[in-house]
Short mmCIF file of N, CA and C in Angstrom, two decimals:
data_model
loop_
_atom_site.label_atom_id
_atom_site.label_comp_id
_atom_site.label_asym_id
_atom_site.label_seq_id
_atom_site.Cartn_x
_atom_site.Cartn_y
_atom_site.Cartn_z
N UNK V 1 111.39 114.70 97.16
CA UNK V 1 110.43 114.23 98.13
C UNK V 1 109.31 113.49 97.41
N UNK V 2 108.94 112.19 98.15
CA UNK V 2 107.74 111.66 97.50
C UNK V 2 107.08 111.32 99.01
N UNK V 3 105.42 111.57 98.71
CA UNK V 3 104.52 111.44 99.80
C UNK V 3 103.72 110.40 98.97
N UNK V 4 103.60 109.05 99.72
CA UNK V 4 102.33 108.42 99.14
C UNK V 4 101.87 107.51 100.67
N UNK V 5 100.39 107.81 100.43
CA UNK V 5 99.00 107.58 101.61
C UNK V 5 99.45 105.95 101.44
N UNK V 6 99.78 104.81 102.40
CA UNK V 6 99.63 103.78 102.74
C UNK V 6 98.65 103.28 103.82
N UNK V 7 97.69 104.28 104.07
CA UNK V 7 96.73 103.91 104.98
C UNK V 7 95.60 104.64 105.01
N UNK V 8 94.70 104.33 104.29
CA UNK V 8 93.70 105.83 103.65
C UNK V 8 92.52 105.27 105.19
N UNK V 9 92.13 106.72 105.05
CA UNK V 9 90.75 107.10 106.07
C UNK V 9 89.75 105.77 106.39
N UNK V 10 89.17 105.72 107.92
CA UNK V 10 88.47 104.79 107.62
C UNK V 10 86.99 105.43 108.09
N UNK V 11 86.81 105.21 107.30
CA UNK V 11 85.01 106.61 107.40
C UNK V 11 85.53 107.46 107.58
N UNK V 12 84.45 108.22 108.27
CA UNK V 12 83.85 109.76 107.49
C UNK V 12 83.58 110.30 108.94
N UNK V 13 84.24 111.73 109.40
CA UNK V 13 83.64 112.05 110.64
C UNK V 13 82.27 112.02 111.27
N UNK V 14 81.18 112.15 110.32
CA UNK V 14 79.77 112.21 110.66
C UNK V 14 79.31 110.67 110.17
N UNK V 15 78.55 109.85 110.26
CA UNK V 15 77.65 108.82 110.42
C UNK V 15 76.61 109.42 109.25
N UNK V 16 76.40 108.45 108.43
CA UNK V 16 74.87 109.17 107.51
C UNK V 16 73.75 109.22 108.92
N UNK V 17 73.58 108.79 109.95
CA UNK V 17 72.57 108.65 111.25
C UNK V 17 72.93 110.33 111.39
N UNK V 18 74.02 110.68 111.90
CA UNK V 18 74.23 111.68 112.57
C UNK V 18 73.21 112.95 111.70
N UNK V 19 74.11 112.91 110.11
CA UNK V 19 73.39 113.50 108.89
C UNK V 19 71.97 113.54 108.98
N UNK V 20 71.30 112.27 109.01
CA UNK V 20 69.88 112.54 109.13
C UNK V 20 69.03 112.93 110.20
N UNK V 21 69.51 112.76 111.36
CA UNK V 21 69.21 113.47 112.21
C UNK V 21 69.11 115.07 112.44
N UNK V 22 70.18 115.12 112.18
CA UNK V 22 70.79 117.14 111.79
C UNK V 22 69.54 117.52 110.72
N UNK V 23 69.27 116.71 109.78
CA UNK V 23 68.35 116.88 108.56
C UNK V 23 66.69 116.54 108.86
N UNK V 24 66.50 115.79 109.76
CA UNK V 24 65.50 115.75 110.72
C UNK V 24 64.55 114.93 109.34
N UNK V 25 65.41 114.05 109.23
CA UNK V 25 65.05 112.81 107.77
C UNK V 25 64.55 111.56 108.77
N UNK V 26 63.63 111.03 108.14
CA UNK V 26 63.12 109.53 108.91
C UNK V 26 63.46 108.25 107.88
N UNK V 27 63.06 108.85 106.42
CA UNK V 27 63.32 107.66 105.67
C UNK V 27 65.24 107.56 105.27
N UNK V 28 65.25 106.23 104.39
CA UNK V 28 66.37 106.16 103.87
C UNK V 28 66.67 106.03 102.64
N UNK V 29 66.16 106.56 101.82
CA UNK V 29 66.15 106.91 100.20
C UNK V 29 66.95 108.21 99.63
N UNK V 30 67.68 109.43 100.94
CA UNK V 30 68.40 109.38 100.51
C UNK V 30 69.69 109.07 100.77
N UNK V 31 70.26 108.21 101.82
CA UNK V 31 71.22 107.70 102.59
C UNK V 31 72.15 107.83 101.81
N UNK V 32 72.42 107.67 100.09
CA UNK V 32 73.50 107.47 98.86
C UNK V 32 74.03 108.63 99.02
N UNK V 33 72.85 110.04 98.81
CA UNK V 33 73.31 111.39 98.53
C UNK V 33 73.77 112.35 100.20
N UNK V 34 73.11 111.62 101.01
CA UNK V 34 73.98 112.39 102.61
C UNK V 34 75.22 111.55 102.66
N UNK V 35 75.91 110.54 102.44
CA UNK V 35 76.95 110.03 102.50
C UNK V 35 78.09 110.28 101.81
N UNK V 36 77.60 111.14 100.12
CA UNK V 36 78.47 112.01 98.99
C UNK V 36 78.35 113.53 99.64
N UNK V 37 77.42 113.86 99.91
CA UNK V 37 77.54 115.33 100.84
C UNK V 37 78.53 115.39 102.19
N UNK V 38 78.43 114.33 102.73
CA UNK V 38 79.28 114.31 104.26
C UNK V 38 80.79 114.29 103.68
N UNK V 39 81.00 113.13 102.45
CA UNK V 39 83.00 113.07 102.17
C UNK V 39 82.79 114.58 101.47
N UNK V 40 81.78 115.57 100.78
CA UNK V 40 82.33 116.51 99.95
C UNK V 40 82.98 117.95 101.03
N UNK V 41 81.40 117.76 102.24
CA UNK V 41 82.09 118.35 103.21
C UNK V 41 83.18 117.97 104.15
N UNK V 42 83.78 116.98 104.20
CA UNK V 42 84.83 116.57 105.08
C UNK V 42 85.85 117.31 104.33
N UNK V 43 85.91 116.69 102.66
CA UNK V 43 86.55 117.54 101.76
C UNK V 43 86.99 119.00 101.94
N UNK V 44 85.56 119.34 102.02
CA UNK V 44 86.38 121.42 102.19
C UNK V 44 86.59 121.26 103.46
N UNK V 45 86.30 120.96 104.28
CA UNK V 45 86.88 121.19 105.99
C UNK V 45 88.39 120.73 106.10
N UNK V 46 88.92 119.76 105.49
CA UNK V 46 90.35 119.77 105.29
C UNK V 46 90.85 120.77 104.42
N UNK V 47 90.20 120.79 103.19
CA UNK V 47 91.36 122.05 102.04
C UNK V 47 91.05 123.31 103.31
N UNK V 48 90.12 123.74 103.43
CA UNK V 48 89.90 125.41 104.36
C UNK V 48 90.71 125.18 105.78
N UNK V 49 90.77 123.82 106.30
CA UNK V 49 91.59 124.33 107.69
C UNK V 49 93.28 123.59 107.42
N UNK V 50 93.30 123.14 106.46
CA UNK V 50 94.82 122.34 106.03
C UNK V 50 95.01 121.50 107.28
N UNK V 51 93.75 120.61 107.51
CA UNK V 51 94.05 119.73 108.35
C UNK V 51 93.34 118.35 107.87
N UNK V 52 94.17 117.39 108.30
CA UNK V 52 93.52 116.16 107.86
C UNK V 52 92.83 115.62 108.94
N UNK V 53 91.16 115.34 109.01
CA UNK V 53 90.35 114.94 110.01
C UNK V 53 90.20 113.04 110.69
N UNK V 54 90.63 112.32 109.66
CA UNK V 54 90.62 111.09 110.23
C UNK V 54 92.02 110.64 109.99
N UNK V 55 92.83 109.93 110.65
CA UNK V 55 93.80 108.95 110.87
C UNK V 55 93.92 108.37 109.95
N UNK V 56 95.37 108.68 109.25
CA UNK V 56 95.80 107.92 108.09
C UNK V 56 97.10 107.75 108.40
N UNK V 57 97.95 107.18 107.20
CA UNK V 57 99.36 106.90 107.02
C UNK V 57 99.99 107.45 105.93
N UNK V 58 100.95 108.06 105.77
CA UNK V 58 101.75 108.10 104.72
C UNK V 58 103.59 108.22 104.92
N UNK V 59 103.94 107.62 104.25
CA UNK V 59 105.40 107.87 103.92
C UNK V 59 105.88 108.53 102.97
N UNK V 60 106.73 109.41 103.91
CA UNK V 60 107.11 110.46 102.99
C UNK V 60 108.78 110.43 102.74
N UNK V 61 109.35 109.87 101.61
CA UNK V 61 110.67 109.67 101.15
C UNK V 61 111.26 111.29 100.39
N UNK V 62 112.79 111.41 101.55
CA UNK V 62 113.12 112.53 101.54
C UNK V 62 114.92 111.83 101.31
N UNK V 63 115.23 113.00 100.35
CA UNK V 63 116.87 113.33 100.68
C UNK V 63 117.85 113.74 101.50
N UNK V 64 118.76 113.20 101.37
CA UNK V 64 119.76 113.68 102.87
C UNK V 64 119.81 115.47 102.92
N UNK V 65 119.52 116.58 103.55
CA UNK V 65 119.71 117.56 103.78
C UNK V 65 117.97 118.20 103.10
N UNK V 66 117.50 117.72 102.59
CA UNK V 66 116.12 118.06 102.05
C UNK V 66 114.84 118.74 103.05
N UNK V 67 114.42 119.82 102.55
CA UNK V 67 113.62 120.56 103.74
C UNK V 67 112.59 120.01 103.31
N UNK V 68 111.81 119.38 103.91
CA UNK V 68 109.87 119.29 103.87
C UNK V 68 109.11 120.12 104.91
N UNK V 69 107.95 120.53 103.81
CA UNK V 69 106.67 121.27 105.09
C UNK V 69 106.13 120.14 106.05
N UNK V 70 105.75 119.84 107.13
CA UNK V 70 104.38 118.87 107.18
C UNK V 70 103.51 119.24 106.92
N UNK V 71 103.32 120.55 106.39
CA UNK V 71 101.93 121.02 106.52
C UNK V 71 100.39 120.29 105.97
N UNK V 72 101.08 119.80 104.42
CA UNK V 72 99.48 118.77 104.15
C UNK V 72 99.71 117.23 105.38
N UNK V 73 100.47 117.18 106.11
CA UNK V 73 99.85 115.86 106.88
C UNK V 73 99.70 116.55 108.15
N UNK V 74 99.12 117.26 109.07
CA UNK V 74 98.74 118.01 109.93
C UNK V 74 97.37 117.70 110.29
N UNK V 75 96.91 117.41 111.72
CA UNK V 75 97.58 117.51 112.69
C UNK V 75 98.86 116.46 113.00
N UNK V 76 100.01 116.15 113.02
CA UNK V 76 100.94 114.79 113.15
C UNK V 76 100.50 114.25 113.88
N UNK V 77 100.28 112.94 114.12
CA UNK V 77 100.26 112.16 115.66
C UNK V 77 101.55 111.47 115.46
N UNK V 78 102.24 110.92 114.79
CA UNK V 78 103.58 110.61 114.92
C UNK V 78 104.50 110.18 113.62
N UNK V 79 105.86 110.23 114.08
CA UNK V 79 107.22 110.35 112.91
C UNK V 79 107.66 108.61 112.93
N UNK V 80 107.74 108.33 112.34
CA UNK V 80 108.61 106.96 112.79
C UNK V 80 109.91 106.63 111.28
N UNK V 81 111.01 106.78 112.03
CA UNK V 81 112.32 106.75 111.08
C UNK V 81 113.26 105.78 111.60
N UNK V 82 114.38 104.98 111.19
CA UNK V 82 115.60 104.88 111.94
C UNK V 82 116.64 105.71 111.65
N UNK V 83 116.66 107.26 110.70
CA UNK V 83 117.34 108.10 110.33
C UNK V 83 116.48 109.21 111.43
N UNK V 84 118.65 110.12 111.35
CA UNK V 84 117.92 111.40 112.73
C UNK V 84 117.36 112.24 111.79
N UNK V 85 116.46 113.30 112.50
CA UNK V 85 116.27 114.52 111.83
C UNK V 85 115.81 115.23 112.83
N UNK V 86 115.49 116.85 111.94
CA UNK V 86 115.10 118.03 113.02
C UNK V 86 113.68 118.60 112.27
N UNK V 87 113.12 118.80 113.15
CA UNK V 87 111.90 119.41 113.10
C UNK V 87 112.17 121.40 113.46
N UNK V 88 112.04 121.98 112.53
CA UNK V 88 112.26 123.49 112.99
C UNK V 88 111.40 123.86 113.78
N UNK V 89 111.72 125.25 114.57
CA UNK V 89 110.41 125.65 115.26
C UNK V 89 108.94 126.11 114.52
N UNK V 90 108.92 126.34 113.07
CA UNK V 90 108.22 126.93 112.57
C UNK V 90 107.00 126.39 112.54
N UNK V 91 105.69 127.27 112.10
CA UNK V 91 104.23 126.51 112.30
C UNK V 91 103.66 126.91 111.17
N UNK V 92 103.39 126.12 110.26
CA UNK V 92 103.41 124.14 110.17
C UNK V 92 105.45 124.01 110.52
N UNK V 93 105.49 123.08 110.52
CA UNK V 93 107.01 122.68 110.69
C UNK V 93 107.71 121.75 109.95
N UNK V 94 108.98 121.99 109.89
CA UNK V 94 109.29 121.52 108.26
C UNK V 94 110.14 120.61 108.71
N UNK V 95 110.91 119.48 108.33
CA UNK V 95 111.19 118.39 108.88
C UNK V 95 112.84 118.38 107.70
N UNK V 96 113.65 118.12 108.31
CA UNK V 96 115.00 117.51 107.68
C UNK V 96 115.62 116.75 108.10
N UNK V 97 115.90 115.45 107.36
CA UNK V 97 116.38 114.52 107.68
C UNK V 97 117.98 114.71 107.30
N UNK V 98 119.01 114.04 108.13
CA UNK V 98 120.46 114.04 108.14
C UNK V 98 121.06 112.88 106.99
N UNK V 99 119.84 111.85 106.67
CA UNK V 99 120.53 111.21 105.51
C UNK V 99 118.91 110.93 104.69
N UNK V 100 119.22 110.35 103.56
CA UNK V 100 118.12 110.07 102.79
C UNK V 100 117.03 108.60 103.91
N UNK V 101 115.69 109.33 103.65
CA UNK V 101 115.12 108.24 104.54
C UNK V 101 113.42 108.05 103.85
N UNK V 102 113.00 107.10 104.33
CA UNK V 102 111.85 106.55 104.70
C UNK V 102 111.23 106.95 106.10
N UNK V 103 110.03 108.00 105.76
CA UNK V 103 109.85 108.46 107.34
C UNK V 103 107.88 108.19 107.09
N UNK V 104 107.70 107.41 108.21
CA UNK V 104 106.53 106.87 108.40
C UNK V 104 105.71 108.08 109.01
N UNK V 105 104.94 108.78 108.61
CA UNK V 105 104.16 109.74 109.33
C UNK V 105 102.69 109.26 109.40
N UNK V 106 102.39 109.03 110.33
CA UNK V 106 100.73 108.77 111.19
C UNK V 106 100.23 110.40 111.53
N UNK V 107 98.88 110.69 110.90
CA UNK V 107 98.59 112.18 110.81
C UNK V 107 96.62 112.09 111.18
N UNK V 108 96.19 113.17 111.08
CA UNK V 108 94.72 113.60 111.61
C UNK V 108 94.62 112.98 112.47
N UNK V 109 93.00 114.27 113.33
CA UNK V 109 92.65 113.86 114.53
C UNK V 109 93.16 112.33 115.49
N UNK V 110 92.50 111.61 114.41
CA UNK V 110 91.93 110.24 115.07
C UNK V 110 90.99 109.27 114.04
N UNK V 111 90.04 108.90 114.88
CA UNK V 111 88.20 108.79 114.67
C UNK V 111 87.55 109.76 114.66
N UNK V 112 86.27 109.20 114.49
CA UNK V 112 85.43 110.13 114.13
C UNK V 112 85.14 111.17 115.81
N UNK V 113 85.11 110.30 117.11
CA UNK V 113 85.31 111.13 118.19
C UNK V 113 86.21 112.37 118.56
N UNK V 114 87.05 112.47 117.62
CA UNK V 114 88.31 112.77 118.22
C UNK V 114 88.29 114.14 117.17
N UNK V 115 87.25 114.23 116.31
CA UNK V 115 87.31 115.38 115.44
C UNK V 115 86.26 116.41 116.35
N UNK V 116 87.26 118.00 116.28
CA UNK V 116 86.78 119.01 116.78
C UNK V 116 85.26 118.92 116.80
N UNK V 117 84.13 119.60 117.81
CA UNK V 117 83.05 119.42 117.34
C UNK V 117 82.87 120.88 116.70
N UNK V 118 83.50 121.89 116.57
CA UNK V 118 83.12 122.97 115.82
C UNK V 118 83.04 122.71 114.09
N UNK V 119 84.13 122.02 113.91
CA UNK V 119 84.37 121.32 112.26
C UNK V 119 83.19 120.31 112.32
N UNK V 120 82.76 119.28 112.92
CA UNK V 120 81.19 118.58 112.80
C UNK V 120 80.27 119.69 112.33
N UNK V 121 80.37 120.47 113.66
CA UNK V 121 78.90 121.46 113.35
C UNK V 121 79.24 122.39 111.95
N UNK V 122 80.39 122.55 111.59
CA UNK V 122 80.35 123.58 110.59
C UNK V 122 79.83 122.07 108.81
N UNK V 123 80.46 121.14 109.44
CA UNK V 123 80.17 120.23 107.93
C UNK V 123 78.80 120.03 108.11
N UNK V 124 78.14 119.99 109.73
CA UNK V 124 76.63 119.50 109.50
C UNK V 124 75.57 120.73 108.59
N UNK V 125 76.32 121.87 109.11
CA UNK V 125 75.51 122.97 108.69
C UNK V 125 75.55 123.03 106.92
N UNK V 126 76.36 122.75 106.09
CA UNK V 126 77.22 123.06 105.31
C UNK V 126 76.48 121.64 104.67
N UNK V 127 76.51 120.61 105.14
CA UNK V 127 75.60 119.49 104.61
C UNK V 127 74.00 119.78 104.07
N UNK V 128 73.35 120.73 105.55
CA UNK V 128 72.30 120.94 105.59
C UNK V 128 71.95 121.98 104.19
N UNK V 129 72.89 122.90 103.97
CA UNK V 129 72.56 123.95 102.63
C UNK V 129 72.88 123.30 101.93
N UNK V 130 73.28 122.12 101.65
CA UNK V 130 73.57 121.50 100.50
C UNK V 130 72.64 120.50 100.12
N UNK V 131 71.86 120.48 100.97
CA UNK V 131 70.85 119.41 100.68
C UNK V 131 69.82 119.98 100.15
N UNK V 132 69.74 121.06 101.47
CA UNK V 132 68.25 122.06 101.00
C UNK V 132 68.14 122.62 99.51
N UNK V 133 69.44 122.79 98.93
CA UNK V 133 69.20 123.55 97.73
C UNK V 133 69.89 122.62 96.49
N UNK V 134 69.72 121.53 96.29
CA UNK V 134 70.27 120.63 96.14
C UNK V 134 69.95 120.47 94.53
N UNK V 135 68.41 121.19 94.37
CA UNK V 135 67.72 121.31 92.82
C UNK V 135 68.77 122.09 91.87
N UNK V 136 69.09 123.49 92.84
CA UNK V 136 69.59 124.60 91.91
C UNK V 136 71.40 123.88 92.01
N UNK V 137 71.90 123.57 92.83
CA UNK V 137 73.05 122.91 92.59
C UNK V 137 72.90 121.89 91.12
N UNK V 138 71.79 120.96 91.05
CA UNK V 138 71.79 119.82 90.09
C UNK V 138 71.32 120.79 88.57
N UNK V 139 70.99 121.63 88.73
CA UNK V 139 70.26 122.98 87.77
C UNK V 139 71.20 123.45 87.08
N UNK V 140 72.75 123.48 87.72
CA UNK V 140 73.20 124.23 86.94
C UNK V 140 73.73 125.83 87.20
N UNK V 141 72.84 125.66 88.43
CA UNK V 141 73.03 127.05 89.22
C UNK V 141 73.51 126.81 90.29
N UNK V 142 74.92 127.07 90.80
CA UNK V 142 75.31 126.73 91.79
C UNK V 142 74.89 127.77 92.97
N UNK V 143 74.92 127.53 94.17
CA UNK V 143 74.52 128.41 95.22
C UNK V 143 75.34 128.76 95.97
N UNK V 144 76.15 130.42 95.75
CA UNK V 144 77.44 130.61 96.70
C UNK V 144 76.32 130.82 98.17
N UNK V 145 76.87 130.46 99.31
CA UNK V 145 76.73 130.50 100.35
C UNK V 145 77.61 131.61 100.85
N UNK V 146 77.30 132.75 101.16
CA UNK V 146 78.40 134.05 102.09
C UNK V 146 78.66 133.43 103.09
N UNK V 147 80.87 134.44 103.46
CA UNK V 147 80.83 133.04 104.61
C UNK V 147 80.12 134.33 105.86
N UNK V 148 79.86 133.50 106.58
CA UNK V 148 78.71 133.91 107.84
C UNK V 148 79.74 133.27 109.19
N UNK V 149 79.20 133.33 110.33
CA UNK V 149 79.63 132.96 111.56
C UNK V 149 79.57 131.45 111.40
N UNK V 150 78.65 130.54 110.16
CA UNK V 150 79.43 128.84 109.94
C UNK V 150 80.40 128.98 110.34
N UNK V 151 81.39 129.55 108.74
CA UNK V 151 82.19 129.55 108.02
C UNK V 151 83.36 129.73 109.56
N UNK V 152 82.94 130.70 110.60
CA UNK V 152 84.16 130.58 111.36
C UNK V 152 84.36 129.39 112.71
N UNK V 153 83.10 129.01 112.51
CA UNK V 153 83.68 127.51 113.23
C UNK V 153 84.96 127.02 112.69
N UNK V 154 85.40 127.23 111.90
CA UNK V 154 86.34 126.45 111.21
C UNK V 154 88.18 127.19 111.70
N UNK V 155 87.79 128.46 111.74
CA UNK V 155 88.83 129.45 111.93
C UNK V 155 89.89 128.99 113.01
N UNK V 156 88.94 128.57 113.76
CA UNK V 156 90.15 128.23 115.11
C UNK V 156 91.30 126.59 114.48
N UNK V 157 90.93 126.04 113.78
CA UNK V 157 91.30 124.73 113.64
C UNK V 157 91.85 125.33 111.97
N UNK V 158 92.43 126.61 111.46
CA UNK V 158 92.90 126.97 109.71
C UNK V 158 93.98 126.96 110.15
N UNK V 159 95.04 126.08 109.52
CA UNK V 159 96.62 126.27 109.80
C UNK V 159 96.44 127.14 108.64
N UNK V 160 97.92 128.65 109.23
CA UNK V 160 98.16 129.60 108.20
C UNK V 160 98.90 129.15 107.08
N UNK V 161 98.76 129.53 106.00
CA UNK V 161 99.47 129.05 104.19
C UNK V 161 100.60 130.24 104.02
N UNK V 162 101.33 129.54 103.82
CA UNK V 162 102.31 130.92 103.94
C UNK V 162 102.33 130.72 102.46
#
C-alpha cells in the first residue's frame, strides 16, 4: 500500500479573526504566532480524534486482495476507483480491492464550516492556554495542561485505535 496527499488542506478551521477574538486581542503583532498556534492545535485535534478536519485528497495504491484501514483518512467523503472492492463492516473500515488499483479517496469534514463546533471550541480553548503561558512554553518549561471537561469536547468526534 502507498498513500500519498494530492490535495493538501486549504486553511485552517479557525480564521486568525476568529483566534483573536476568542483572545479578546485588538492589535495585530501577534497574527504570525495565533496562526502557528491554530495549525499546532488543528494538529492535536486530528492525532487525538483520528480525524482529518479540512478536505483533502489522497490516493491510496493497493494490491489485488490487500486489506487497508481507512482509518488515517476519516471522516471519507468519497472512494473513486474503476476497480471493484468491499468495504467491511468494521469501524474505522478497511477497504479491499479485487485487483491492484488506484483508489482516489476525498476525506475530512469539509471547510472550515463544516468542522464540528465542539473541536473549534476545544482548539480555541487549547489556543487560549497556549498563548497565555506562552513565556514558560518558550522557557523551556513546558506546561502539561490536565485533561479537564476541554479535553472531552473532543471525545464524541475520537475514532477508537484498535
Amino acid at each position: 500500500m502507498k498513500l500519498t496527499r494530492t490535495v493538501a488542506p486549504m486553511g485552517e478551521p479557525l480564521s486568525v479573526e476568529e483566534v483573536k477574538l476568542h483572545l479578546r486581542l485588538d492589535t495585530d503583532e501577534d497574527d504570525a504566532l495565533i496562526a502557528a498556534l491554530t495549525s499546532v492545535a488543528r494538529e492535536q485535534a486530528e492525532h487525538q480524534t483520528g480525524l482529518l478536519l479540512m478536505a483533502q485528497t489522497w490516493v491510496l495504491e493497493v494490491t489485488a486482495g490487500e486489506q487497508v484501514s481507512l482509518a488515517k483518512m476519516l471522516p471519507v467523503q468519497d472512494l473513486q476507483t474503476t476497480v471493484p472492492y468491499l468495504l467491511d463492516g468494521n469501524w474505522p473500515p478497511t477497504l479491499t480491492a479485487e485487483q491492484d488499483a488506484q483508489i482516489t479517496v476525498r476525506c475530512g469534514f469539509g471547510t472550515a464550516e463544516d468542522v464540528p463546533p465542539s473541536i473549534k471550541q476545544w482548539m480555541l480553548l487549547q489556543i487560549g492556554g497556549w498563548y497565555e503561558h506562552r513565556e514558560a512554553i518558550v522557557a523551556g518549561n513546558p506546561v502539561a495542561l490536565p485533561r479537564t471537561a476541554v479535553d472531552a469536547l473532543l471525545d464524541a468526534w475520537t475514532v477508537p485505535r484498535c
